[in-house]
Amino acid sequence: METAMDTAHPSFSVGLTGGIGCGKTTVADMFGALGATIVDTDQIAHALTAPQGAAMPALLAEFGADFATPEGALDRARMRQLVFTDPGARARLEAILHPRIREATTAAAAIASGPYVIFVVPLLIESGTWARRVARVLAIDCPEEMQVARVMARNGLSEEQVRAIMAAQVTRAQRLAAADDVVVNDDGLDALRPQVERLHAFYLDEARRMAASTIPGL
């Protein structure tokens, strides 16, 4: 059975996930400010699909030039519309992006300088493989109505569009059931900080324990 140390990074690692609008980036930034190394798969995906991005030649060959913006980036809105209506298109997109994202995350973790690594993976539970690559799964949680309101305000999407995105993700109950740890993000930054600080202290202890277990004679 593969473990986090087999497939990710030789030190302690956490997979941070959550539904759209739950505040994954906000929480990850807090962990980063405390010293954790943050590897964000969304940021990697954006870099891969930016103008001159490493995935763009394969994406254009697969989906056609109509899926590029005038600047040469992936037309994310058009691609989102396609994959929500065509499961086959989603599989083709993932076949191009996922191996490249995995390679980039592994490379980023290999040079991590923090005491532990947090991989931010929006679809960690859905992927079926990420949970085996990390020591613990951390879910960021909030009520679904709050998710909808946040994304509508942030992205300018309609309620119907937001709920369609949420429907393509695992349910809130499934995500919580799969999590080892949960941060509740329903009451502002002041309520978030003590939760993050508590988990940071726990993760530091786990990282030290894991490091000690790899030293011969200890």
Coordinates of C-alpha atoms in Angstrom, one line a residue:
M1 CA 0.0 0.0 0.0
E2 CA 1.4 3.4 -1.0
T3 CA 1.8 6.1 1.7
A4 CA 2.2 9.8 1.7
M5 CA 6.0 9.3 2.1
D6 CA 6.1 6.9 -0.9
T7 CA 4.4 9.3 -3.4
A8 CA 4.5 12.8 -2.1
H9 CA 7.2 14.3 0.1
P10 CA 9.5 12.7 2.6
S11 CA 8.2 15.0 5.4
F12 CA 4.7 15.3 6.9
S13 CA 2.1 16.5 4.4
V14 CA -1.6 17.6 4.5
G15 CA -4.2 17.7 1.8
L16 CA -6.4 20.7 2.2
T17 CA -9.7 20.6 0.4
G18 CA -13.2 22.1 0.5
G19 CA -16.1 23.0 -1.7
I20 CA -16.1 26.1 -3.9
G21 CA -16.4 29.2 -1.7
C22 CA -15.4 27.6 1.5
G23 CA -12.3 29.7 1.9
K24 CA -9.5 27.3 1.0
T25 CA -7.1 30.0 -0.1
T26 CA -7.7 32.1 3.0
V27 CA -6.9 29.2 5.3
A28 CA -3.9 28.1 3.3
D29 CA -2.5 31.6 3.5
M30 CA -2.8 31.5 7.3
F31 CA -0.9 28.2 7.4
G32 CA 1.7 29.7 5.0
A33 CA 2.1 32.7 7.3
L34 CA 2.9 30.3 10.2
G35 CA 5.7 28.7 8.1
A36 CA 4.1 25.7 6.3
T37 CA 5.0 25.2 2.6
I38 CA 1.9 25.7 0.5
V39 CA 1.6 23.9 -2.9
D40 CA -1.7 25.0 -4.5
T41 CA -2.8 22.8 -7.4
D42 CA -5.2 25.5 -8.7
Q43 CA -2.2 27.9 -9.1
I44 CA -0.3 25.2 -10.8
A45 CA -3.2 24.5 -13.2
H46 CA -3.5 28.3 -14.0
A47 CA 0.2 28.4 -14.8
L48 CA -0.1 25.3 -17.1
T49 CA -3.0 26.9 -18.9
A50 CA -1.7 30.5 -19.1
P51 CA -0.3 32.0 -22.3
Q52 CA 2.7 29.8 -23.2
G53 CA 1.7 27.4 -20.5
A54 CA 3.1 23.9 -20.7
A55 CA -0.3 22.3 -21.2
M56 CA -1.6 24.6 -23.9
P57 CA -0.2 22.8 -26.9
A58 CA -1.8 19.5 -25.8
L59 CA -5.1 21.3 -24.9
L60 CA -5.4 23.1 -28.2
A61 CA -4.5 19.9 -30.1
E62 CA -7.3 18.1 -28.2
F63 CA -10.0 20.7 -28.1
G64 CA -9.2 23.2 -30.9
A65 CA -8.0 26.8 -31.1
D66 CA -11.5 28.0 -30.2
F67 CA -10.7 27.1 -26.6
A68 CA -7.9 29.7 -26.4
T69 CA -8.3 33.3 -25.5
P70 CA -6.9 36.0 -27.8
E71 CA -3.9 36.1 -25.4
G72 CA -3.3 32.4 -25.8
A73 CA -4.5 31.1 -22.5
L74 CA -7.2 28.5 -21.9
D75 CA -10.7 29.9 -22.2
R76 CA -11.7 28.7 -18.8
A77 CA -15.3 29.8 -19.1
R78 CA -15.8 28.0 -22.3
M79 CA -14.0 24.9 -21.1
R80 CA -16.1 24.9 -17.8
Q81 CA -19.3 25.0 -19.9
L82 CA -18.1 22.1 -22.0
V83 CA -17.0 19.8 -19.2
F84 CA -20.2 20.4 -17.2
T85 CA -22.3 19.1 -20.1
D86 CA -19.9 16.4 -21.5
P87 CA -18.3 13.9 -19.1
G88 CA -16.1 12.7 -21.9
A89 CA -14.6 16.1 -22.4
R90 CA -13.9 16.3 -18.6
A91 CA -12.0 13.0 -18.8
R92 CA -10.0 14.3 -21.8
L93 CA -9.2 17.5 -20.0
E94 CA -8.1 15.7 -16.8
A95 CA -6.0 13.3 -18.8
I96 CA -3.9 16.2 -20.1
L97 CA -3.8 18.3 -16.9
H98 CA -3.6 15.8 -14.0
P99 CA -0.3 14.2 -14.9
R100 CA 1.3 17.6 -15.3
I101 CA -0.2 18.9 -12.1
R102 CA 1.0 15.8 -10.2
E103 CA 4.6 16.3 -11.6
A104 CA 4.6 19.9 -10.7
T105 CA 3.3 19.3 -7.2
T106 CA 5.9 16.6 -6.6
A107 CA 8.7 19.0 -7.8
A108 CA 7.4 21.8 -5.6
A109 CA 7.2 19.5 -2.5
A110 CA 10.8 18.2 -3.1
I111 CA 12.2 21.7 -2.6
A112 CA 9.9 22.6 0.3
S113 CA 11.5 24.6 3.1
G114 CA 8.7 24.5 5.6
P115 CA 8.4 22.0 8.5
Y116 CA 5.5 20.4 6.6
V117 CA 3.7 20.7 3.3
I118 CA 0.1 21.6 2.6
F119 CA -1.2 20.6 -0.8
V120 CA -4.3 22.6 -1.7
V121 CA -6.5 20.3 -3.8
P122 CA -10.1 21.4 -4.4
L123 CA -11.1 18.0 -5.8
L124 CA -9.0 15.9 -3.4
I125 CA -11.8 13.6 -2.4
E126 CA -13.1 13.3 -5.9
S127 CA -9.7 12.4 -7.3
G128 CA -9.6 9.1 -5.5
T129 CA -5.8 9.1 -5.3
W130 CA -4.8 12.3 -3.5
A131 CA -5.9 11.0 -0.1
R132 CA -3.3 8.3 -0.3
R133 CA -0.5 10.8 -1.0
V134 CA -0.9 12.8 2.2
A135 CA -0.7 11.9 5.9
R136 CA -3.9 13.8 6.8
V137 CA -6.9 15.4 5.0
L138 CA -8.1 18.8 6.1
A139 CA -11.5 20.0 5.0
I140 CA -12.6 23.6 5.1
D141 CA -16.3 23.7 5.8
C142 CA -19.1 26.2 5.8
P143 CA -22.9 26.1 5.2
E144 CA -23.8 25.6 1.5
E145 CA -25.9 28.8 1.4
M146 CA -22.7 30.7 2.5
Q147 CA -20.7 29.0 -0.3
V148 CA -23.3 30.2 -2.9
A149 CA -23.4 33.7 -1.6
R150 CA -19.6 34.0 -1.5
V151 CA -19.1 32.7 -5.0
M152 CA -21.8 34.8 -6.5
A153 CA -20.2 37.9 -4.9
R154 CA -16.7 36.9 -5.9
N155 CA -17.1 35.6 -9.4
G156 CA -20.3 37.2 -10.6
L157 CA -21.9 33.9 -11.3
S158 CA -25.6 33.2 -11.0
E159 CA -26.9 31.0 -8.2
E160 CA -27.7 28.3 -10.8
Q161 CA -24.2 28.3 -12.0
V162 CA -22.7 28.1 -8.5
R163 CA -25.0 25.2 -7.6
A164 CA -24.1 23.4 -10.8
I165 CA -20.4 23.6 -9.8
M166 CA -21.2 22.4 -6.3
A167 CA -23.2 19.5 -7.8
A168 CA -20.1 18.3 -9.7
Q169 CA -18.2 18.1 -6.4
V170 CA -18.7 15.6 -3.5
T171 CA -21.4 16.5 -1.0
R172 CA -20.5 18.4 2.1
A173 CA -21.3 15.2 4.2
Q174 CA -19.0 13.1 2.0
R175 CA -16.2 15.6 2.4
L176 CA -16.5 15.8 6.1
A177 CA -16.6 12.0 6.4
A178 CA -13.4 11.7 4.5
A179 CA -11.5 14.4 6.5
D180 CA -9.2 13.8 9.4
D181 CA -9.4 17.5 10.4
V182 CA -11.9 20.2 9.8
V183 CA -11.7 24.0 9.9
V184 CA -15.1 25.8 10.1
N185 CA -15.1 29.0 8.1
D186 CA -18.4 30.6 8.9
D187 CA -17.6 33.5 11.2
G188 CA -14.8 35.6 9.9
L189 CA -11.0 35.7 10.3
D190 CA -11.0 36.0 14.1
A191 CA -12.8 32.7 14.4
L192 CA -10.5 31.1 11.8
R193 CA -7.1 31.9 13.4
P194 CA -7.4 29.8 16.6
Q195 CA -8.5 26.8 14.6
V196 CA -5.5 27.2 12.2
E197 CA -3.0 27.8 15.1
R198 CA -4.2 24.7 16.9
L199 CA -3.8 22.5 13.8
H200 CA -0.5 24.1 13.0
A201 CA 0.8 23.1 16.4
F202 CA -0.5 19.5 15.9
Y203 CA 1.0 19.3 12.4
L204 CA 4.4 20.5 13.7
D205 CA 4.3 17.7 16.3
E206 CA 3.4 15.1 13.7
A207 CA 6.1 16.4 11.4
R208 CA 8.7 16.1 14.2
R209 CA 7.4 12.6 15.1
M210 CA 7.6 11.5 11.4
A211 CA 11.1 12.9 11.0
A212 CA 12.3 11.2 14.2
S213 CA 10.9 7.9 13.0
T214 CA 13.1 8.0 9.9
I215 CA 16.4 8.5 11.8
P216 CA 18.2 5.2 12.4
G217 CA 18.3 4.2 16.0
L218 CA 15.4 6.3 17.1

